[in-house]
Short mmCIF file of C-alpha atoms in Angstrom, two decimals:
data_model
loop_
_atom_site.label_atom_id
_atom_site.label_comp_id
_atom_site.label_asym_id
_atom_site.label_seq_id
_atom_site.Cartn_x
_atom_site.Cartn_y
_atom_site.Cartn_z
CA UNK A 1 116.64 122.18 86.48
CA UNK A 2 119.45 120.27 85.14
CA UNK A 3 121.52 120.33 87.75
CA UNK A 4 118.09 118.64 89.97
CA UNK A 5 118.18 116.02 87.49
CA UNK A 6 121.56 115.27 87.71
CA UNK A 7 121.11 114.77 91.61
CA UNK A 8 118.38 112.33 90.87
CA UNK A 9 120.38 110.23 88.44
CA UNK A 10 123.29 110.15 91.21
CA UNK A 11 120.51 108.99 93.82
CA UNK A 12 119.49 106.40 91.16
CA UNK A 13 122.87 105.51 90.44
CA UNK A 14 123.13 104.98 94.15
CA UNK A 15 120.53 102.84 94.78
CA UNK A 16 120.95 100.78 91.85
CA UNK A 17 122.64 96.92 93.23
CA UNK A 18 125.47 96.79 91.14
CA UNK A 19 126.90 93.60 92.35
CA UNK A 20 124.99 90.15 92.94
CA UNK A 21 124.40 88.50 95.87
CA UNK A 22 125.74 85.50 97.24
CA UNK A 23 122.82 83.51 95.97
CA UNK A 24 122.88 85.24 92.69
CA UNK A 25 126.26 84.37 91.84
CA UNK A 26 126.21 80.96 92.92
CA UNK A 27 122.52 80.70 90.81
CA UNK A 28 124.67 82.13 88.06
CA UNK A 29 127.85 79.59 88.51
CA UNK A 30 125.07 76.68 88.73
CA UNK A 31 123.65 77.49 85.39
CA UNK A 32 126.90 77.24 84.26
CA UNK A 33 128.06 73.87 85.89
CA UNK A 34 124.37 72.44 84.52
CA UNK A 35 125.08 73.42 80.42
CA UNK A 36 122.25 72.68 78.64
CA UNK A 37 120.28 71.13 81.38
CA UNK A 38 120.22 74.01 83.71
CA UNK A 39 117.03 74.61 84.73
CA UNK A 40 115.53 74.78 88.51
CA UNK A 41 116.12 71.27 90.02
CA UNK A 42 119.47 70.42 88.78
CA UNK A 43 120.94 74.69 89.46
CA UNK A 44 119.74 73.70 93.17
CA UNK A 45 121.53 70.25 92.68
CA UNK A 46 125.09 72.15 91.09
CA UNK A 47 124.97 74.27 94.30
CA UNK A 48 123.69 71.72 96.69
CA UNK A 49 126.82 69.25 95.94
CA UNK A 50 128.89 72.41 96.54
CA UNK A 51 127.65 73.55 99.30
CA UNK A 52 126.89 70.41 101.33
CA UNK A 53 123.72 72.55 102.62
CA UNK A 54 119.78 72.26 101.27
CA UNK A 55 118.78 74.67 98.86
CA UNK A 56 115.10 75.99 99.09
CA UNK A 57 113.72 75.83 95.10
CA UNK A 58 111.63 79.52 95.21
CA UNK A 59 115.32 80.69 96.25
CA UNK A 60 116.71 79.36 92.84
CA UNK A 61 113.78 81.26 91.05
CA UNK A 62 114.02 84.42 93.06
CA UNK A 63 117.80 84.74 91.71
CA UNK A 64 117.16 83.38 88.21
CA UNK A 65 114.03 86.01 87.86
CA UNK A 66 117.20 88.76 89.27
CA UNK A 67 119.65 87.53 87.02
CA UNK A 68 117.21 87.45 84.55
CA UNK A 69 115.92 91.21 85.03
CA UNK A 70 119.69 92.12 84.66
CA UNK A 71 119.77 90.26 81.25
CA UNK A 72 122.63 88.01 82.66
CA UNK A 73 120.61 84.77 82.05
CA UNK A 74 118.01 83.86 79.68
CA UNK A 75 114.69 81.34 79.96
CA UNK A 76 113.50 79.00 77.57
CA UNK A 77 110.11 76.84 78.14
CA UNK A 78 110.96 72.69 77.32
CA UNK A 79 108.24 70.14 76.68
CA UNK A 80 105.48 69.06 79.03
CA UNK A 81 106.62 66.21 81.18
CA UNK A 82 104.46 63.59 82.32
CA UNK A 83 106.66 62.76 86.04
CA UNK A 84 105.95 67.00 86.99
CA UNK A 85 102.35 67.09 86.37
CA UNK A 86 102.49 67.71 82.93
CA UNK A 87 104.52 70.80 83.58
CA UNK A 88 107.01 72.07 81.31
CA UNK A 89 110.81 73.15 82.62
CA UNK A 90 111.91 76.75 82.58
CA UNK A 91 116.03 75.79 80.91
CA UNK A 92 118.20 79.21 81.59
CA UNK A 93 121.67 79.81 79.22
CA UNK A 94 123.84 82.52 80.61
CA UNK A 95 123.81 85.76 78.22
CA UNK A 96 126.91 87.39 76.46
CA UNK A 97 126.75 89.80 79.59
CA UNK A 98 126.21 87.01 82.02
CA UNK A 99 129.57 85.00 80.67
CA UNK A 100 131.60 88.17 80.85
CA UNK A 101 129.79 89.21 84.42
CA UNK A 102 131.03 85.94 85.75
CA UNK A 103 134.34 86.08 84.27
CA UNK A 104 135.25 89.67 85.41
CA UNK A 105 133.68 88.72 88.90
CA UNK A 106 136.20 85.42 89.12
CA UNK A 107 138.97 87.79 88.23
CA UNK A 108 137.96 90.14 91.10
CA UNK A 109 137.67 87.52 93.80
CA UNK A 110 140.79 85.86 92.73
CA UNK A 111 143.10 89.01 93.39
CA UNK A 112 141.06 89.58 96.48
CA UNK A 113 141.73 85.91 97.55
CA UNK A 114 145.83 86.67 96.74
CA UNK A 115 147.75 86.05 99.87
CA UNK A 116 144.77 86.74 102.41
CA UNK A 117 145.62 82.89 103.96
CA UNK A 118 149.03 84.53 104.88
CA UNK A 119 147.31 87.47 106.67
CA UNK A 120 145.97 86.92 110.30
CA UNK A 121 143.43 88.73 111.33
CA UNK A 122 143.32 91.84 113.86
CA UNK A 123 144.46 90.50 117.78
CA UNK A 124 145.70 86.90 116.56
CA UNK A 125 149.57 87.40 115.86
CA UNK B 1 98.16 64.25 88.21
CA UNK B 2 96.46 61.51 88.52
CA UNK B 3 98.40 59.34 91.03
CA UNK B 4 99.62 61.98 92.83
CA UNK B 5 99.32 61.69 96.19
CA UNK B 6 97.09 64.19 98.78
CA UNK B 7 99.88 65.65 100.01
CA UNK B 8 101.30 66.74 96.27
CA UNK B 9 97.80 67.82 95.57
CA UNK B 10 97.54 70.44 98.53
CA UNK B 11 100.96 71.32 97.96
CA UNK B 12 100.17 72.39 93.96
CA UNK B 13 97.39 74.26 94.94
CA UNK B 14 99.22 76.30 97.71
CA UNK B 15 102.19 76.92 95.08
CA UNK B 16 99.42 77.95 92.23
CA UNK B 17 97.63 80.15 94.86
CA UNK B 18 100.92 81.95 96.97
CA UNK B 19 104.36 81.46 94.84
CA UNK B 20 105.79 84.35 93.41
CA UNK B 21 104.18 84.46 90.05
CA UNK B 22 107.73 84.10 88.35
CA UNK B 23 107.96 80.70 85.97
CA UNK B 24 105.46 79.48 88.63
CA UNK B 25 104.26 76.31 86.75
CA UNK B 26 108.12 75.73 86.43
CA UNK B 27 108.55 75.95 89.91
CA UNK B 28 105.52 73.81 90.77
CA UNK B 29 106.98 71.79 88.46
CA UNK B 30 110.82 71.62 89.84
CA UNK B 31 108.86 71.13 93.57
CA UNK B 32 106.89 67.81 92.34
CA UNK B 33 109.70 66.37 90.20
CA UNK B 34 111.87 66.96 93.44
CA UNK B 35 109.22 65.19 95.47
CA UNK B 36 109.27 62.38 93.53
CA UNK B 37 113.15 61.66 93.39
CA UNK B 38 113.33 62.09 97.13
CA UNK B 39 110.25 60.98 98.39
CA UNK B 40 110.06 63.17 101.77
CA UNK B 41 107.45 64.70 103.10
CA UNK B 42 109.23 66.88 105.28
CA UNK B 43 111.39 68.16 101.85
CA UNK B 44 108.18 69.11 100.05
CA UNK B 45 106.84 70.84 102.77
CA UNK B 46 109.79 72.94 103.46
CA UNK B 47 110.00 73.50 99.62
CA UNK B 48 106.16 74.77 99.55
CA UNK B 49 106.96 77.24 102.97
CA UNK B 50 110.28 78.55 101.34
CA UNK B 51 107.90 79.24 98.01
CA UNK B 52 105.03 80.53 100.21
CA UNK B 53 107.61 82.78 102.17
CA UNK B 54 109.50 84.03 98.60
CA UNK B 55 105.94 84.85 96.76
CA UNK B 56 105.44 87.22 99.93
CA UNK B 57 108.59 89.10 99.69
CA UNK B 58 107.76 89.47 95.57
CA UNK B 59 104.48 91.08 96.52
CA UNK B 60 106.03 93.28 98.93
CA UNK B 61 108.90 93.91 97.01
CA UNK B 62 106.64 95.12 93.23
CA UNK B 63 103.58 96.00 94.69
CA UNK B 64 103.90 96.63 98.64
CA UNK B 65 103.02 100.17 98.45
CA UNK B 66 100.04 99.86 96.32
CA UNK B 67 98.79 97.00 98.18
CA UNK B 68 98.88 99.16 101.78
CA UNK B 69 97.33 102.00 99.68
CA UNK B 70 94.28 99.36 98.48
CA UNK B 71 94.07 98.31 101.98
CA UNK B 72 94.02 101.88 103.78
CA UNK B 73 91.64 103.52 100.76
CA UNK B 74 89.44 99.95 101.77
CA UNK B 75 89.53 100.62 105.30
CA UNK B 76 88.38 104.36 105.05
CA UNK B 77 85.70 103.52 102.36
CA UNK B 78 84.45 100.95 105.46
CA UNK B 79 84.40 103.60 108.01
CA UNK B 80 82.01 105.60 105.81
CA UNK B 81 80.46 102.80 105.40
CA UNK B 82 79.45 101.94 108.38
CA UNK B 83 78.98 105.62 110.10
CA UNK B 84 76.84 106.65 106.96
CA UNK B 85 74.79 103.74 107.60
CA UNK B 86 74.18 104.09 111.30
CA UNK B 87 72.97 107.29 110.27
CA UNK B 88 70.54 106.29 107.51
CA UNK B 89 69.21 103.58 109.59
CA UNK B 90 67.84 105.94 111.88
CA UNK B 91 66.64 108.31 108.97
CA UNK B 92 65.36 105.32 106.98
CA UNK B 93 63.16 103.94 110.12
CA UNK B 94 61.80 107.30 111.26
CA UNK B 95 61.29 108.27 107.04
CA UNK B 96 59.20 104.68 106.57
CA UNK B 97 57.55 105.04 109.95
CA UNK B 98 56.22 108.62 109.23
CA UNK B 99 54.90 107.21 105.96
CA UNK B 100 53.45 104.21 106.75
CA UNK B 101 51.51 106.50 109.16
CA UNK B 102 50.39 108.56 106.59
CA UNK B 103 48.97 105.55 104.80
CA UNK B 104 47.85 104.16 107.76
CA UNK B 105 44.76 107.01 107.54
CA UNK B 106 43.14 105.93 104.32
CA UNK B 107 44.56 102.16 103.80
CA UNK B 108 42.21 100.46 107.15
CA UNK B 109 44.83 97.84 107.65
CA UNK B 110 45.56 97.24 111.34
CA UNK B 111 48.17 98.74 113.37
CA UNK B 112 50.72 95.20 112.92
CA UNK B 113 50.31 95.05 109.59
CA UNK B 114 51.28 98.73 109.21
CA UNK B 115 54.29 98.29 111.66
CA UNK B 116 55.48 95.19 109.80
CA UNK B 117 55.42 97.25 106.42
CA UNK B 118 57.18 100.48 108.09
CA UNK B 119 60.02 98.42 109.12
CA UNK B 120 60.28 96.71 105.91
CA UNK B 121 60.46 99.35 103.88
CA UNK B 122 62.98 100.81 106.89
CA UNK B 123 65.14 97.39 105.94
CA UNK B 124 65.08 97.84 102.36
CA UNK B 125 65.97 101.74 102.38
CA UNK B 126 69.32 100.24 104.98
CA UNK B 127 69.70 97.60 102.88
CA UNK B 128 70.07 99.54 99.47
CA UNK B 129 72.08 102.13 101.10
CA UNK B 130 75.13 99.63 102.42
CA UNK B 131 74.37 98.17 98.93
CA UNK B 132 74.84 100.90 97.40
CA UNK B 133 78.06 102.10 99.09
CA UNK B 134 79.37 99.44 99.21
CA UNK B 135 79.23 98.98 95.19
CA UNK B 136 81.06 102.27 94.98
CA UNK B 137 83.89 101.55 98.13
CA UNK B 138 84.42 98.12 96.29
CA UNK B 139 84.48 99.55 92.89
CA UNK B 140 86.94 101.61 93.85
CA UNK B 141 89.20 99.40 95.92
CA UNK B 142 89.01 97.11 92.51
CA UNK B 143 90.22 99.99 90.49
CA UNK B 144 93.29 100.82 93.08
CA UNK B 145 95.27 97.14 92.74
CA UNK B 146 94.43 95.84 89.74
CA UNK B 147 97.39 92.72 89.92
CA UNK B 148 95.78 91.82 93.57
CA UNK B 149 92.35 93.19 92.72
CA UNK B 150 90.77 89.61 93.95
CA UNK B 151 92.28 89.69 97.70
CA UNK B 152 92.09 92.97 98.16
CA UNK B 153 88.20 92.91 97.85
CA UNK B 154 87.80 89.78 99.59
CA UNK B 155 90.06 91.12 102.65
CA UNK B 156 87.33 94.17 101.97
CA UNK B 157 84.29 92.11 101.94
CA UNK B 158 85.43 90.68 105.37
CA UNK B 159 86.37 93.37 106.91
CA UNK B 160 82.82 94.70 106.32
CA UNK B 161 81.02 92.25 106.95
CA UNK B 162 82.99 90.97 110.22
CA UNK B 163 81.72 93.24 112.84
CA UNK B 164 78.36 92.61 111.61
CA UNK B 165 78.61 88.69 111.43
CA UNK B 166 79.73 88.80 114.94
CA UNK B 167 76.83 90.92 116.24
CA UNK B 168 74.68 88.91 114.54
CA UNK B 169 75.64 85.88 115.94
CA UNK B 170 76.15 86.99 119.21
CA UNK B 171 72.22 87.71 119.48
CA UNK B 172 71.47 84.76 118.09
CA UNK B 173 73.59 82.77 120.70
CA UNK B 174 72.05 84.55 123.76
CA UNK B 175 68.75 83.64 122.26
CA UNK B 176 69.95 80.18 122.11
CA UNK B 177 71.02 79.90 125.08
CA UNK B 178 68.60 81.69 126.87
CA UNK B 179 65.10 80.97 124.90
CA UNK B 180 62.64 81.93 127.72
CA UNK B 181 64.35 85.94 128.06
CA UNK B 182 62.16 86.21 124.14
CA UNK B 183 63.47 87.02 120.67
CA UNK B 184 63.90 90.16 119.71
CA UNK B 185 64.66 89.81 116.03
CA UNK B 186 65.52 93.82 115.00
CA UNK B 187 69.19 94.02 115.57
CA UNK B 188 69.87 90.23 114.72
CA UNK B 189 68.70 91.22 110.92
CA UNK B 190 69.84 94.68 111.48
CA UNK B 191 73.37 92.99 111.31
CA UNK B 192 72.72 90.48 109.28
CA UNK B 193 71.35 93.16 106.11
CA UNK B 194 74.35 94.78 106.65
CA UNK B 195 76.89 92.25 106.31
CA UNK B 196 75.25 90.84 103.50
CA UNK B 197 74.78 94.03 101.63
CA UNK B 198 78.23 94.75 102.68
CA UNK B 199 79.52 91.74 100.72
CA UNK B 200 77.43 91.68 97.56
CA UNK B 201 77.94 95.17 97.21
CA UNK B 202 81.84 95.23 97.59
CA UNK B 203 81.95 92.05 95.26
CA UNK B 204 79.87 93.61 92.79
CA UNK B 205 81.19 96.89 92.82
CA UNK B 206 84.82 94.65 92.16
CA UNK B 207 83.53 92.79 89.53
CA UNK B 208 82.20 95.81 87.81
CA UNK B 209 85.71 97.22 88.69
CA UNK B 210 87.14 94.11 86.66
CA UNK B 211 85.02 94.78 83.66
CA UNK B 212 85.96 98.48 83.47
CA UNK B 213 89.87 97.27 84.01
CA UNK B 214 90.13 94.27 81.76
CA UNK B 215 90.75 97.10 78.05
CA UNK B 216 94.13 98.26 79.34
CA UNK B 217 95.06 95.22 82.21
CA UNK B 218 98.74 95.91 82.88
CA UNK B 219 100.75 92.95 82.22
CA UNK B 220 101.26 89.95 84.81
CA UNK B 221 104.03 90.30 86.90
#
C-alpha cells in the first residue's frame, strides 16, 4: 500500500512543471520592470519594448493566471475607469516566492550563459 | 460605452462570451484601453482571436474531459431518443387508431372526424414521449457539466432537433416547389413535433437541472 502511494507521488512529482515557460518568466520580469503599475497593458508593453515583437493580451493573462496559481504573483482589482468601459484593472506585485523565483532563476541562466559565446557549436570549428 | 464604436462593441461581447474566464473584465478591459491608444482595427481584432483562441485552450485544459463526457452522455441520450421514439410512434398511432375505433361504435361521428382525432391523439402520445425524454436526457446532460451546463444543452438541443428540422423542411420545399404532386402533411409535422419537443424538453429538463444544481454550484473557474 505504501509503497503504491509512493509511486504515485513520484508520478505526481513527475508531472508537476517545475520551471516556467518562456512566456511565464518574461510575464514575471514584466511585472517587475512595471512596479506598481503592472497590470495587463503595460506587462505586454515591458515585454513588447524588449522584444521588438507584438504581444497577444489573453497571452499576458494566461501566464499571470500560471504565475498566479504558483503563488509567484499576486492580483489586486483598481478603480473603474471611464477610457476601458468602466472596467477596473487587474495590478499584479510579485510574491516573496516570486522575487526569490526570479532571483534564483537569473542566477541559473547567468552561469549557464558563462563562456557559451566562446563555444562553437558541433561541425563549425 | 457609450461612444464606443461597432467594432469595440462586437469585440466586448465576443471577449464576455469566449475569453478564458480569468480577470476577464480586466482583460476586456486591457483589449479596449489598447484599442484606444492605438487605434487599429487590425490590433483589436488580432487581440479578440488570440483571447478567443486562449479561452479555448482554458476549457480544454480544466474541463476538457468533462466536457467530451457531457457531449458523448448527450449524444447517447439522443440516440435513445430518437430510436425510442420511432418506436412509440408506431405504437402510439396503431394504440390511438384502435381506440378511436372503439369509440367510433357508439360516438356516430363520421369516419374524418374519427381519423382526424386518432391521429391527434397519435401526435400528442409522440409528442409527450420526445417531451418527456427529452426532459430526462437534458436533465441529465445539465447535471454532468455544471461550469458549461448552458452550451452543452444548447449543442444538445441542436443536435436533436437538427435531423428533424431538416426533414421537415425538406418536405416542405418539395411541396413548394412542386404544389400540383399534393401535400401530404404527416411526416412534415411528424418532424416538426419532434424537433420541437426535442428542444423544450432538453431546455427544460436543463433548467430544472440548474435549479437542482444552483445549492452546492462549484465555484467559477
Amino acid at each position: 500500500m505504501l509503497r503504491s502511494l509512493y509511486i504515485f507521488r513520484i508520478l505526481e512529482y513527475m508531472t508537476e512543471r517545475r520551471y516556467l515557460s518562456q512566456l511565464e518568466l518574461m510575464v514575471l520580469l514584466g511585472v517587475l520592470r512595471a512596479g506598481r503599475e503592472a497590470y495587463g497593458v503595460s506587462i505586454a508593453r515591458e515585454i513588447e519594448a524588449q522584444t521588438l515583437g507584438p504581444v497577444a493580451l489573453a497571452s499576458v493573462y494566461a501566464a499571470l493566471e500560471r504565475l498566479e496559481e504558483r503563488g509567484l504573483v499576486k492580483s489586486e482589482r483598481g478603480e473603474p475607469l471611464a477610457e476601458r468601459g468602466g472596467r477596473a484593472r487587474t495590478y499584479y506585485r510579485l510574491t516573496a516566492a516570486g522575487l526569490r523565483y526570479q532571483r534564483e532563476t537569473r542566477e541559473v541562466l547567468m552561469r549557464l550563459w558563462e563562456g557559451v559565446d566562446l563555444i562553437a557549436p558541433k561541425g563549425e570549428s | 460605452m457609450n461612444g464606443a464604436s461597432r467594432l469595440e462593441r462586437l469585440a466586448t461581447w465576443v471577449l464576455a462570451a469566449l475569453a478564458s474566464p480569468y480577470e476577464r473584465d480586466a482583460l476586456v478591459g486591457d483589449v479596449l484601453e489598447r484599442h484606444s491608444a492605438r487605434r487599429n482595427a487590425l490590433w483589436l481584432v488580432k487581440d479578440v482571436l488570440a483571447a478567443v483562441g486562449f479561452g479555448v485552450a482554458h476549457r480544454i485544459r480544466r474541463h476538457g474531459l468533462s466536457f467530451v463526457g457531457a457531449l458523448l452522455a448527450a449524444w447517447t441520450a439522443h440516440v435513445v431518443l430518437h430510436v425510442s421514439s420511432l418506436s412509440v410512434a408506431t405504437r402510439a398511432s396503431r394504440g390511438a387508431h384502435d381506440l378511436v375505433l372503439r369509440a367510433d361504435s357508439f360516438s356516430g361521428l363520421g369516419d374524418a372526424t374519427m381519423l382526424m382525432a386518432a391521429k391527434s391523439i397519435g401526435v400528442a402520445l409522440f409528442a409527450g414521449w420526445v417531451l418527456g425524454v427529452a426532459l430526462i436526457c437534458g436533465y441529465v446532460a445539465g447535471r454532468l457539466h455544471l461550469a458549461y451546463r448552458r452550451s452543452v444543452l444548447t449543442f444538445f438541443a441542436l443536435f436533436a432537433a437538427y435531423p428533424s428540422t431538416v426533414l421537415a423542411l425538406q418536405y416542405l420545399v418539395e411541396y413548394l416547389s412542386n404544389p400540383r404532386v399534393g401535400w401530404d402533411a404527416q411526416p412534415f409535422w411528424h418532424q416538426t413535433t419532434y424537433a420541437l419537443a426535442a428542444i423544450v424538453g432538453v431546455l427544460w429538463g436543463g433548467s430544472l437541472s440548474s435549479n437542482a444544481a444552483a445549492v452546492r454550484r462549484p465555484p467559477e473557474i
